[in-house]
């Protein structure tokens, strides 16, 4: 009896379109990323922060405004308040969001390189571009979930605390705000995921990647703050080196909000350029590494 | 209709800077098992990368089932690779890995799970498939690698050192499996530097050294082509001197070694004449011979001759 008859049958079923072959990589990365303790702990922290902002929105909206403006709060509309809460919430989570991407994405390519599993991907109908997409979208999806769900919950909370006859008109008016939030979450998640996956590819070790990522993200933030004292020529590039601020600048632009005490802010064009460069550089590095995969014998 | 399982290399050269890893290789691997042999640095690993679409040739072209693998990713669905290294993810079972890799072929979760289970059962890992791979023995890891390469039922299989770490029973089973896969008409390429491993699986080999193919065909064909090299024949006999006297009179015999008391070793350029004369003398003249057989027709000897560079 042949082996074929005993155990193997040629696959006769349909297959997904080749360009979607990165989806199983995303699904597996998402599953692995959300089952760890780190994700659950960070998730809990996010819940605490969203509850804090929700309570503040309901009980003490004046706390969201600088002291000098509080006297005129009677002029502030509920729409202004909502947009301000969203911008404030984004700033509150600025230090935590990169941690999600870091824990989920640090090992994504590094583990494949260390375990020498890369050939197992590329000997299948998976191109280096599929590999990059799968590896970058997995941490991006987890980060977007961790960041976006509380954000959307906060929008929903802000809508639901309106008097019942105002809920629908208020929600309708804030659809653009929701769109801005979704775009901001997507851009933030993709940028952080791109950076962590790029570093994972270059460093090749999970711990080393975490250290490098922390250096890039928090170092970028330090440089942004340092830009106040930098020569004028250097100030704008330095301001744009903080990925979190770049993403928040876009959010503020879309929400038409300015938060006080935010430090130096880059121009929108600089922010977009840096975020796009992170994604493109990541694609280049990962695809290049995948093309030079080693099989030794 | 899909092309027959085959790998064709046409004038393939692959260079890394000034180093020629593979140099003007033209070869065809058809249905059945073919051994890819060569010492470390011979160019086998580069050839595997080229065949499995991980590298593009600098010159020439590689065709996998009549399509270039680097520009036709879909043809990779017809290939299975057993890498030499053990890809191990901590805490992940062989079933999870195999099933995940099957999903990269576009199979849905259910189909991937059933085929992964079938493949792991076939390689003898039914009882251990749900345990983390990091706790496996070397032999079990080898089987797990084989399972992931076979699970999608590929037409072309590339096995890099597939018998590494297997116990004798495991080796016998894997050798039988490889032979069966070849007998089904799949194109199976087995890379190894352990010659007797390859001999156990196939007589058809491609020998590489210094990036070049130095011989191709069955072991016997290659040996026959080496007409300028003497073949040594061991003759077991209680009377070595008598046999030696007879042997030196046979045409083509170059030397006779009488150093042992129960045998002589004869070097000849015309082994067929020696065998015929010896058989005739045993039957006709009662030459005292217990047995005679060539000592260096195996791969080891052929390989030694070919890579010795004319020594």
PDB file of C-alpha atoms in Angstrom, chain B:
ATOM      1  CA  UNK B   1      -3.011  20.587 -16.109  1.00  0.00           C
ATOM      2  CA  UNK B   2      -0.001  20.931 -13.831  1.00  0.00           C
ATOM      3  CA  UNK B   3       3.493  20.007 -15.026  1.00  0.00           C
ATOM      4  CA  UNK B   4       5.179  16.806 -13.912  1.00  0.00           C
ATOM      5  CA  UNK B   5       7.147  17.115 -10.691  1.00  0.00           C
ATOM      6  CA  UNK B   6      10.635  18.150 -11.650  1.00  0.00           C
ATOM      7  CA  UNK B   7      13.393  20.589 -10.899  1.00  0.00           C
ATOM      8  CA  UNK B   8      15.514  21.870 -13.765  1.00  0.00           C
ATOM      9  CA  UNK B   9      18.636  23.964 -13.460  1.00  0.00           C
ATOM     10  CA  UNK B  10      19.958  25.457 -16.683  1.00  0.00           C
ATOM     11  CA  UNK B  11      23.454  26.921 -16.567  1.00  0.00           C
ATOM     12  CA  UNK B  12      22.870  28.187 -13.053  1.00  0.00           C
ATOM     13  CA  UNK B  13      25.528  30.291 -11.378  1.00  0.00           C
ATOM     14  CA  UNK B  14      25.137  31.972  -8.033  1.00  0.00           C
ATOM     15  CA  UNK B  15      27.775  34.312  -6.743  1.00  0.00           C
ATOM     16  CA  UNK B  16      28.171  36.220  -3.500  1.00  0.00           C
ATOM     17  CA  UNK B  17      30.530  39.007  -4.404  1.00  0.00           C
ATOM     18  CA  UNK B  18      33.659  37.316  -5.696  1.00  0.00           C
ATOM     19  CA  UNK B  19      32.689  33.892  -4.363  1.00  0.00           C
ATOM     20  CA  UNK B  20      31.016  31.454  -6.746  1.00  0.00           C
ATOM     21  CA  UNK B  21      28.788  29.329  -4.535  1.00  0.00           C
ATOM     22  CA  UNK B  22      27.280  27.492  -7.493  1.00  0.00           C
ATOM     23  CA  UNK B  23      29.100  27.506 -10.781  1.00  0.00           C
ATOM     24  CA  UNK B  24      27.390  26.776 -14.097  1.00  0.00           C
ATOM     25  CA  UNK B  25      25.218  23.922 -12.893  1.00  0.00           C
ATOM     26  CA  UNK B  26      22.939  22.206 -15.355  1.00  0.00           C
ATOM     27  CA  UNK B  27      20.955  19.345 -13.884  1.00  0.00           C
ATOM     28  CA  UNK B  28      17.502  17.842 -13.782  1.00  0.00           C
ATOM     29  CA  UNK B  29      15.783  16.187 -10.849  1.00  0.00           C
ATOM     30  CA  UNK B  30      12.845  14.140 -12.093  1.00  0.00           C
ATOM     31  CA  UNK B  31      10.324  11.859 -10.394  1.00  0.00           C
ATOM     32  CA  UNK B  32      11.921   9.522  -7.877  1.00  0.00           C
ATOM     33  CA  UNK B  33      14.618   9.993  -5.270  1.00  0.00           C
ATOM     34  CA  UNK B  34      17.875  11.759  -6.141  1.00  0.00           C
ATOM     35  CA  UNK B  35      20.736  12.176  -3.720  1.00  0.00           C
ATOM     36  CA  UNK B  36      22.504  15.538  -3.600  1.00  0.00           C
ATOM     37  CA  UNK B  37      25.942  14.861  -2.255  1.00  0.00           C
ATOM     38  CA  UNK B  38      28.975  16.875  -1.449  1.00  0.00           C
ATOM     39  CA  UNK B  39      31.242  17.941   1.361  1.00  0.00           C
ATOM     40  CA  UNK B  40      30.610  21.101   3.364  1.00  0.00           C
ATOM     41  CA  UNK B  41      31.103  24.122   1.123  1.00  0.00           C
ATOM     42  CA  UNK B  42      30.290  22.166  -2.017  1.00  0.00           C
ATOM     43  CA  UNK B  43      27.346  24.421  -2.852  1.00  0.00           C
ATOM     44  CA  UNK B  44      24.519  22.141  -1.736  1.00  0.00           C
ATOM     45  CA  UNK B  45      22.889  24.688   0.536  1.00  0.00           C
ATOM     46  CA  UNK B  46      22.945  27.354  -2.149  1.00  0.00           C
ATOM     47  CA  UNK B  47      21.496  24.860  -4.605  1.00  0.00           C
ATOM     48  CA  UNK B  48      18.680  24.122  -2.150  1.00  0.00           C
ATOM     49  CA  UNK B  49      17.968  27.837  -1.767  1.00  0.00           C
ATOM     50  CA  UNK B  50      17.850  28.178  -5.535  1.00  0.00           C
ATOM     51  CA  UNK B  51      15.607  25.156  -5.976  1.00  0.00           C
ATOM     52  CA  UNK B  52      13.191  26.276  -3.273  1.00  0.00           C
ATOM     53  CA  UNK B  53      12.944  29.810  -4.604  1.00  0.00           C
ATOM     54  CA  UNK B  54      14.749  31.496  -1.736  1.00  0.00           C
ATOM     55  CA  UNK B  55      17.492  32.769  -4.009  1.00  0.00           C
ATOM     56  CA  UNK B  56      17.530  33.920  -7.591  1.00  0.00           C
ATOM     57  CA  UNK B  57      20.379  32.701  -9.774  1.00  0.00           C
ATOM     58  CA  UNK B  58      22.959  35.273 -10.854  1.00  0.00           C
ATOM     59  CA  UNK B  59      23.117  33.579 -14.248  1.00  0.00           C
ATOM     60  CA  UNK B  60      20.915  30.875 -15.771  1.00  0.00           C
ATOM     61  CA  UNK B  61      17.492  29.779 -14.617  1.00  0.00           C
ATOM     62  CA  UNK B  62      15.807  27.388 -12.236  1.00  0.00           C
ATOM     63  CA  UNK B  63      12.494  25.806 -13.162  1.00  0.00           C
ATOM     64  CA  UNK B  64      10.298  24.148 -10.589  1.00  0.00           C
ATOM     65  CA  UNK B  65       7.579  22.116 -12.300  1.00  0.00           C
ATOM     66  CA  UNK B  66       8.342  24.222 -15.394  1.00  0.00           C
ATOM     67  CA  UNK B  67       7.967  27.556 -13.605  1.00  0.00           C
ATOM     68  CA  UNK B  68      10.578  29.859 -12.075  1.00  0.00           C
ATOM     69  CA  UNK B  69       9.947  29.735  -8.312  1.00  0.00           C
ATOM     70  CA  UNK B  70      11.151  33.257  -7.555  1.00  0.00           C
ATOM     71  CA  UNK B  71       8.652  34.918  -9.885  1.00  0.00           C
ATOM     72  CA  UNK B  72       5.806  32.390  -9.475  1.00  0.00           C
ATOM     73  CA  UNK B  73       5.074  32.092  -5.738  1.00  0.00           C
ATOM     74  CA  UNK B  74       2.065  29.827  -6.399  1.00  0.00           C
ATOM     75  CA  UNK B  75       4.373  27.061  -7.590  1.00  0.00           C
ATOM     76  CA  UNK B  76       5.766  26.928  -4.052  1.00  0.00           C
ATOM     77  CA  UNK B  77       2.536  25.154  -3.047  1.00  0.00           C
ATOM     78  CA  UNK B  78       4.039  22.111  -4.790  1.00  0.00           C
ATOM     79  CA  UNK B  79       7.230  22.099  -2.729  1.00  0.00           C
ATOM     80  CA  UNK B  80       8.027  20.716   0.700  1.00  0.00           C
ATOM     81  CA  UNK B  81      11.292  21.427   2.522  1.00  0.00           C
ATOM     82  CA  UNK B  82      12.864  19.641   5.464  1.00  0.00           C
ATOM     83  CA  UNK B  83      15.502  22.118   6.635  1.00  0.00           C
ATOM     84  CA  UNK B  84      18.593  20.919   8.404  1.00  0.00           C
ATOM     85  CA  UNK B  85      17.973  23.110  11.441  1.00  0.00           C
ATOM     86  CA  UNK B  86      15.234  22.465  13.968  1.00  0.00           C
ATOM     87  CA  UNK B  87      12.827  25.398  13.996  1.00  0.00           C
ATOM     88  CA  UNK B  88      11.504  25.391  17.567  1.00  0.00           C
ATOM     89  CA  UNK B  89       9.075  27.822  19.118  1.00  0.00           C
ATOM     90  CA  UNK B  90       8.974  27.477  22.898  1.00  0.00           C
ATOM     91  CA  UNK B  91       5.712  26.012  24.129  1.00  0.00           C
ATOM     92  CA  UNK B  92       4.319  25.237  20.697  1.00  0.00           C
ATOM     93  CA  UNK B  93       3.366  21.682  19.748  1.00  0.00           C
ATOM     94  CA  UNK B  94       4.176  19.906  16.501  1.00  0.00           C
ATOM     95  CA  UNK B  95       0.482  19.831  15.708  1.00  0.00           C
ATOM     96  CA  UNK B  96       0.156  23.604  16.124  1.00  0.00           C
ATOM     97  CA  UNK B  97       3.213  24.286  13.959  1.00  0.00           C
ATOM     98  CA  UNK B  98       2.164  21.898  11.200  1.00  0.00           C
ATOM     99  CA  UNK B  99      -1.392  23.124  11.189  1.00  0.00           C
ATOM    100  CA  UNK B 100      -0.260  26.774  11.128  1.00  0.00           C
ATOM    101  CA  UNK B 101       2.123  26.154   8.247  1.00  0.00           C
ATOM    102  CA  UNK B 102      -0.670  24.415   6.345  1.00  0.00           C
ATOM    103  CA  UNK B 103      -2.804  27.522   6.732  1.00  0.00           C
ATOM    104  CA  UNK B 104      -0.112  29.440   4.871  1.00  0.00           C
ATOM    105  CA  UNK B 105      -1.059  27.265   1.904  1.00  0.00           C
ATOM    106  CA  UNK B 106      -4.559  28.672   2.062  1.00  0.00           C
ATOM    107  CA  UNK B 107      -6.234  25.749   3.834  1.00  0.00           C
ATOM    108  CA  UNK B 108      -8.984  26.590   6.269  1.00  0.00           C
ATOM    109  CA  UNK B 109      -8.534  25.828   9.956  1.00  0.00           C
ATOM    110  CA  UNK B 110     -10.446  22.531   9.932  1.00  0.00           C
ATOM    111  CA  UNK B 111      -8.795  21.151   6.824  1.00  0.00           C
ATOM    112  CA  UNK B 112      -5.370  22.215   8.090  1.00  0.00           C
ATOM    113  CA  UNK B 113      -5.967  20.482  11.415  1.00  0.00           C
ATOM    114  CA  UNK B 114      -7.029  17.173   9.879  1.00  0.00           C
ATOM    115  CA  UNK B 115      -4.151  17.118   7.411  1.00  0.00           C
ATOM    116  CA  UNK B 116      -1.643  18.079  10.091  1.00  0.00           C
ATOM    117  CA  UNK B 117      -2.878  15.215  12.248  1.00  0.00           C
ATOM    118  CA  UNK B 118      -2.622  12.761   9.323  1.00  0.00           C
ATOM    119  CA  UNK B 119       0.923  13.871   8.507  1.00  0.00           C
ATOM    120  CA  UNK B 120       2.095  13.600  12.109  1.00  0.00           C
ATOM    121  CA  UNK B 121       0.539  10.154  12.445  1.00  0.00           C
ATOM    122  CA  UNK B 122       2.296   9.064   9.256  1.00  0.00           C
ATOM    123  CA  UNK B 123       5.721   9.993  10.609  1.00  0.00           C
ATOM    124  CA  UNK B 124       5.051   8.253  13.912  1.00  0.00           C
ATOM    125  CA  UNK B 125       4.271  11.253  16.113  1.00  0.00           C
ATOM    126  CA  UNK B 126       0.622  10.451  16.824  1.00  0.00           C
ATOM    127  CA  UNK B 127       1.142  10.150  20.574  1.00  0.00           C
ATOM    128  CA  UNK B 128       3.403  13.175  20.936  1.00  0.00           C
ATOM    129  CA  UNK B 129       1.873  15.657  18.488  1.00  0.00           C
ATOM    130  CA  UNK B 130       0.271  17.806  21.199  1.00  0.00           C
ATOM    131  CA  UNK B 131       3.435  18.115  23.282  1.00  0.00           C
ATOM    132  CA  UNK B 132       5.730  21.143  22.908  1.00  0.00           C
ATOM    133  CA  UNK B 133       8.442  20.511  20.319  1.00  0.00           C
ATOM    134  CA  UNK B 134      11.142  21.809  22.669  1.00  0.00           C
ATOM    135  CA  UNK B 135      10.734  18.615  24.725  1.00  0.00           C
ATOM    136  CA  UNK B 136      11.218  16.342  21.711  1.00  0.00           C
ATOM    137  CA  UNK B 137      14.271  14.202  21.108  1.00  0.00           C
ATOM    138  CA  UNK B 138      16.367  14.935  18.033  1.00  0.00           C
ATOM    139  CA  UNK B 139      14.700  12.084  16.186  1.00  0.00           C
ATOM    140  CA  UNK B 140      11.223  13.312  17.041  1.00  0.00           C
ATOM    141  CA  UNK B 141      12.090  16.792  15.819  1.00  0.00           C
ATOM    142  CA  UNK B 142      13.306  15.273  12.584  1.00  0.00           C
ATOM    143  CA  UNK B 143       9.955  13.536  12.176  1.00  0.00           C
ATOM    144  CA  UNK B 144       8.086  16.746  12.973  1.00  0.00           C
ATOM    145  CA  UNK B 145      10.041  18.549  10.245  1.00  0.00           C
ATOM    146  CA  UNK B 146       9.206  15.768   7.822  1.00  0.00           C
ATOM    147  CA  UNK B 147       5.535  16.023   8.744  1.00  0.00           C
ATOM    148  CA  UNK B 148       5.341  19.741   7.983  1.00  0.00           C
ATOM    149  CA  UNK B 149       7.057  19.142   4.645  1.00  0.00           C
ATOM    150  CA  UNK B 150       4.670  16.345   3.687  1.00  0.00           C
ATOM    151  CA  UNK B 151       1.424  17.642   5.113  1.00  0.00           C
ATOM    152  CA  UNK B 152       0.380  19.649   2.047  1.00  0.00           C
ATOM    153  CA  UNK B 153       1.170  16.687  -0.202  1.00  0.00           C
ATOM    154  CA  UNK B 154       3.887  18.344  -2.299  1.00  0.00           C
ATOM    155  CA  UNK B 155       5.078  17.103  -5.677  1.00  0.00           C
ATOM    156  CA  UNK B 156       8.663  18.172  -5.030  1.00  0.00           C
ATOM    157  CA  UNK B 157      10.328  17.399  -1.713  1.00  0.00           C
ATOM    158  CA  UNK B 158      13.708  18.728  -0.670  1.00  0.00           C
ATOM    159  CA  UNK B 159      15.160  17.006   2.369  1.00  0.00           C
ATOM    160  CA  UNK B 160      18.272  18.405   3.989  1.00  0.00           C
ATOM    161  CA  UNK B 161      20.005  15.778   6.122  1.00  0.00           C
ATOM    162  CA  UNK B 162      16.706  14.013   6.900  1.00  0.00           C
ATOM    163  CA  UNK B 163      18.210  11.151   8.927  1.00  0.00           C
ATOM    164  CA  UNK B 164      20.132  13.320  11.385  1.00  0.00           C
ATOM    165  CA  UNK B 165      19.610  12.151  14.935  1.00  0.00           C
ATOM    166  CA  UNK B 166      17.301   9.244  14.133  1.00  0.00           C
ATOM    167  CA  UNK B 167      17.720   5.883  15.867  1.00  0.00           C
ATOM    168  CA  UNK B 168      18.133   2.756  13.680  1.00  0.00           C
ATOM    169  CA  UNK B 169      14.428   1.968  13.714  1.00  0.00           C
ATOM    170  CA  UNK B 170      13.544   5.561  12.917  1.00  0.00           C
ATOM    171  CA  UNK B 171      16.083   5.638  10.093  1.00  0.00           C
ATOM    172  CA  UNK B 172      14.639   2.508   8.559  1.00  0.00           C
ATOM    173  CA  UNK B 173      11.144   3.978   8.716  1.00  0.00           C
ATOM    174  CA  UNK B 174      12.145   7.312   7.215  1.00  0.00           C
ATOM    175  CA  UNK B 175      14.221   5.642   4.489  1.00  0.00           C
ATOM    176  CA  UNK B 176      11.194   3.517   3.605  1.00  0.00           C
ATOM    177  CA  UNK B 177       8.977   6.610   3.613  1.00  0.00           C
ATOM    178  CA  UNK B 178      11.343   8.524   1.339  1.00  0.00           C
ATOM    179  CA  UNK B 179      11.567   5.574  -1.036  1.00  0.00           C
ATOM    180  CA  UNK B 180       7.780   5.280  -1.070  1.00  0.00           C
ATOM    181  CA  UNK B 181       7.386   8.982  -1.791  1.00  0.00           C
ATOM    182  CA  UNK B 182       9.788   8.653  -4.697  1.00  0.00           C
ATOM    183  CA  UNK B 183       8.006   5.543  -5.940  1.00  0.00           C
ATOM    184  CA  UNK B 184       4.750   7.507  -6.065  1.00  0.00           C
ATOM    185  CA  UNK B 185       6.316   9.724  -8.725  1.00  0.00           C
ATOM    186  CA  UNK B 186       7.227  12.684  -6.570  1.00  0.00           C
ATOM    187  CA  UNK B 187      10.510  14.421  -7.176  1.00  0.00           C
ATOM    188  CA  UNK B 188      12.486  13.872  -3.978  1.00  0.00           C
ATOM    189  CA  UNK B 189      15.890  15.526  -3.519  1.00  0.00           C
ATOM    190  CA  UNK B 190      17.856  14.324  -0.511  1.00  0.00           C
ATOM    191  CA  UNK B 191      20.857  16.411   0.431  1.00  0.00           C
ATOM    192  CA  UNK B 192      23.463  14.832   2.645  1.00  0.00           C
ATOM    193  CA  UNK B 193      27.147  14.528   3.255  1.00  0.00           C
ATOM    194  CA  UNK B 194      26.701  11.069   4.823  1.00  0.00           C
ATOM    195  CA  UNK B 195      27.004   8.874   1.808  1.00  0.00           C
ATOM    196  CA  UNK B 196      25.609   5.634   3.134  1.00  0.00           C
ATOM    197  CA  UNK B 197      22.445   7.460   4.150  1.00  0.00           C
ATOM    198  CA  UNK B 198      21.829   8.423   0.566  1.00  0.00           C
ATOM    199  CA  UNK B 199      22.798   4.989  -0.686  1.00  0.00           C
ATOM    200  CA  UNK B 200      20.089   3.533   1.525  1.00  0.00           C
ATOM    201  CA  UNK B 201      17.483   5.698  -0.180  1.00  0.00           C
ATOM    202  CA  UNK B 202      18.545   5.828  -3.809  1.00  0.00           C
ATOM    203  CA  UNK B 203      21.198   4.820  -6.316  1.00  0.00           C
ATOM    204  CA  UNK B 204      20.701   8.012  -8.317  1.00  0.00           C
ATOM    205  CA  UNK B 205      22.966  10.807  -7.184  1.00  0.00           C
ATOM    206  CA  UNK B 206      24.308  14.204  -8.106  1.00  0.00           C
ATOM    207  CA  UNK B 207      27.737  14.888  -6.685  1.00  0.00           C
ATOM    208  CA  UNK B 208      28.920  18.431  -6.063  1.00  0.00           C
ATOM    209  CA  UNK B 209      32.269  19.905  -5.131  1.00  0.00           C
ATOM    210  CA  UNK B 210      33.488  23.498  -5.249  1.00  0.00           C
ATOM    211  CA  UNK B 211      30.134  24.700  -6.576  1.00  0.00           C
ATOM    212  CA  UNK B 212      30.160  22.417  -9.569  1.00  0.00           C
ATOM    213  CA  UNK B 213      28.423  19.175 -10.423  1.00  0.00           C
ATOM    214  CA  UNK B 214      31.207  16.646 -10.714  1.00  0.00           C
ATOM    215  CA  UNK B 215      29.119  13.585 -11.484  1.00  0.00           C
ATOM    216  CA  UNK B 216      25.508  12.670 -12.100  1.00  0.00           C
ATOM    217  CA  UNK B 217      23.708   9.353 -12.575  1.00  0.00           C
ATOM    218  CA  UNK B 218      23.483   6.065 -10.720  1.00  0.00           C
ATOM    219  CA  UNK B 219      26.403   5.063  -8.564  1.00  0.00           C
ATOM    220  CA  UNK B 220      27.189   2.189 -10.916  1.00  0.00           C
ATOM    221  CA  UNK B 221      27.098   4.462 -13.968  1.00  0.00           C
ATOM    222  CA  UNK B 222      29.415   6.920 -12.353  1.00  0.00           C
ATOM    223  CA  UNK B 223      31.747   4.131 -11.351  1.00  0.00           C
ATOM    224  CA  UNK B 224      31.795   2.760 -14.902  1.00  0.00           C
ATOM    225  CA  UNK B 225      32.605   6.227 -16.232  1.00  0.00           C
ATOM    226  CA  UNK B 226      35.703   6.264 -14.093  1.00  0.00           C
ATOM    227  CA  UNK B 227      37.498   4.018 -16.582  1.00  0.00           C
ATOM    228  CA  UNK B 228      40.843   5.569 -15.828  1.00  0.00           C
ATOM    229  CA  UNK B 229      40.632   4.455 -12.211  1.00  0.00           C
ATOM    230  CA  UNK B 230      41.247   0.899 -11.082  1.00  0.00           C
ATOM    231  CA  UNK B 231      38.542  -1.056  -9.287  1.00  0.00           C
ATOM    232  CA  UNK B 232      39.640  -3.103  -6.326  1.00  0.00           C
ATOM    233  CA  UNK B 233      38.248  -6.601  -5.890  1.00  0.00           C
ATOM    234  CA  UNK B 234      38.532  -8.577  -2.703  1.00  0.00           C
ATOM    235  CA  UNK B 235      38.930 -12.325  -3.150  1.00  0.00           C
ATOM    236  CA  UNK B 236      38.467 -14.479  -0.040  1.00  0.00           C
ATOM    237  CA  UNK B 237      40.545 -17.603  -0.324  1.00  0.00           C
ATOM    238  CA  UNK B 238      42.472 -20.115   1.802  1.00  0.00           C
ATOM    239  CA  UNK B 239      45.351 -19.948  -0.755  1.00  0.00           C
ATOM    240  CA  UNK B 240      46.166 -16.313  -1.439  1.00  0.00           C
ATOM    241  CA  UNK B 241      49.367 -17.068  -3.331  1.00  0.00           C
ATOM    242  CA  UNK B 242      47.656 -19.405  -5.755  1.00  0.00           C
ATOM    243  CA  UNK B 243      44.913 -16.879  -6.449  1.00  0.00           C
ATOM    244  CA  UNK B 244      47.482 -14.087  -6.801  1.00  0.00           C
ATOM    245  CA  UNK B 245      49.433 -16.138  -9.377  1.00  0.00           C
ATOM    246  CA  UNK B 246      46.232 -16.591 -11.344  1.00  0.00           C
ATOM    247  CA  UNK B 247      45.153 -12.951 -11.062  1.00  0.00           C
ATOM    248  CA  UNK B 248      48.387 -11.417 -12.381  1.00  0.00           C
ATOM    249  CA  UNK B 249      47.847 -13.305 -15.629  1.00  0.00           C
ATOM    250  CA  UNK B 250      44.460 -11.719 -16.266  1.00  0.00           C
ATOM    251  CA  UNK B 251      44.439  -8.781 -18.657  1.00  0.00           C
ATOM    252  CA  UNK B 252      43.884  -5.360 -17.017  1.00  0.00           C
ATOM    253  CA  UNK B 253      45.110  -6.360 -13.564  1.00  0.00           C
ATOM    254  CA  UNK B 254      47.428  -3.703 -12.189  1.00  0.00           C
ATOM    255  CA  UNK B 255      48.406  -5.019  -8.782  1.00  0.00           C
ATOM    256  CA  UNK B 256      47.752  -7.738  -6.238  1.00  0.00           C
ATOM    257  CA  UNK B 257      47.896  -7.199  -2.487  1.00  0.00           C
ATOM    258  CA  UNK B 258      48.917 -10.282  -0.542  1.00  0.00           C
ATOM    259  CA  UNK B 259      49.213  -8.756   2.880  1.00  0.00           C
ATOM    260  CA  UNK B 260      46.429 -10.843   4.474  1.00  0.00           C
ATOM    261  CA  UNK B 261      46.499 -14.588   4.991  1.00  0.00           C
ATOM    262  CA  UNK B 262      42.892 -15.283   3.994  1.00  0.00           C
ATOM    263  CA  UNK B 263      42.384 -12.973   1.031  1.00  0.00           C
ATOM    264  CA  UNK B 264      43.958 -11.027  -1.791  1.00  0.00           C
ATOM    265  CA  UNK B 265      42.977  -7.586  -3.036  1.00  0.00           C
ATOM    266  CA  UNK B 266      43.274  -7.149  -6.795  1.00  0.00           C
ATOM    267  CA  UNK B 267      43.330  -3.775  -8.562  1.00  0.00           C
ATOM    268  CA  UNK B 268      42.123  -3.903 -12.162  1.00  0.00           C
ATOM    269  CA  UNK B 269      41.093  -1.596 -14.958  1.00  0.00           C
ATOM    270  CA  UNK B 270      38.890  -4.307 -16.473  1.00  0.00           C
ATOM    271  CA  UNK B 271      36.786  -5.735 -13.662  1.00  0.00           C
ATOM    272  CA  UNK B 272      34.418  -7.597 -16.022  1.00  0.00           C
ATOM    273  CA  UNK B 273      37.361  -9.575 -17.493  1.00  0.00           C
ATOM    274  CA  UNK B 274      38.618 -10.392 -14.013  1.00  0.00           C
ATOM    275  CA  UNK B 275      35.180 -11.582 -12.834  1.00  0.00           C
ATOM    276  CA  UNK B 276      34.733 -13.770 -15.941  1.00  0.00           C
ATOM    277  CA  UNK B 277      38.217 -15.290 -15.679  1.00  0.00           C
ATOM    278  CA  UNK B 278      37.855 -15.891 -11.962  1.00  0.00           C
ATOM    279  CA  UNK B 279      34.479 -17.603 -12.342  1.00  0.00           C
ATOM    280  CA  UNK B 280      35.876 -19.785 -15.140  1.00  0.00           C
ATOM    281  CA  UNK B 281      38.933 -20.762 -13.087  1.00  0.00           C
ATOM    282  CA  UNK B 282      36.861 -21.618 -10.020  1.00  0.00           C
ATOM    283  CA  UNK B 283      34.563 -23.851 -12.027  1.00  0.00           C
ATOM    284  CA  UNK B 284      37.111 -25.257 -14.519  1.00  0.00           C
ATOM    285  CA  UNK B 285      40.363 -25.478 -12.582  1.00  0.00           C
ATOM    286  CA  UNK B 286      39.112 -25.633  -8.992  1.00  0.00           C
ATOM    287  CA  UNK B 287      40.753 -22.355  -8.030  1.00  0.00           C
ATOM    288  CA  UNK B 288      40.211 -22.168  -4.211  1.00  0.00           C
ATOM    289  CA  UNK B 289      38.000 -19.093  -3.910  1.00  0.00           C
ATOM    290  CA  UNK B 290      35.318 -18.656  -1.275  1.00  0.00           C
ATOM    291  CA  UNK B 291      33.946 -15.337  -2.574  1.00  0.00           C
ATOM    292  CA  UNK B 292      34.950 -12.259  -4.517  1.00  0.00           C
ATOM    293  CA  UNK B 293      33.384  -8.799  -4.682  1.00  0.00           C
ATOM    294  CA  UNK B 294      34.348  -5.225  -5.509  1.00  0.00           C
ATOM    295  CA  UNK B 295      35.347  -3.219  -2.453  1.00  0.00           C
ATOM    296  CA  UNK B 296      34.925   0.294  -3.777  1.00  0.00           C
ATOM    297  CA  UNK B 297      31.787   0.416  -5.850  1.00  0.00           C
ATOM    298  CA  UNK B 298      29.970   2.186  -3.054  1.00  0.00           C
ATOM    299  CA  UNK B 299      29.293   5.905  -2.980  1.00  0.00           C
ATOM    300  CA  UNK B 300      32.022   6.504  -0.465  1.00  0.00           C
ATOM    301  CA  UNK B 301      34.686   5.273  -2.848  1.00  0.00           C
ATOM    302  CA  UNK B 302      33.212   6.993  -5.865  1.00  0.00           C
ATOM    303  CA  UNK B 303      32.985  10.213  -3.930  1.00  0.00           C
ATOM    304  CA  UNK B 304      36.528   9.865  -2.679  1.00  0.00           C
ATOM    305  CA  UNK B 305      37.801   9.358  -6.217  1.00  0.00           C
ATOM    306  CA  UNK B 306      35.894  12.282  -7.649  1.00  0.00           C
ATOM    307  CA  UNK B 307      36.707  14.848  -5.024  1.00  0.00           C
ATOM    308  CA  UNK B 308      40.333  13.863  -4.801  1.00  0.00           C
ATOM    309  CA  UNK B 309      40.997  15.996  -7.872  1.00  0.00           C
ATOM    310  CA  UNK B 310      42.770  13.358  -9.880  1.00  0.00           C
ATOM    311  CA  UNK B 311      44.699  11.822  -6.994  1.00  0.00           C
TER     312      UNK B 311
END
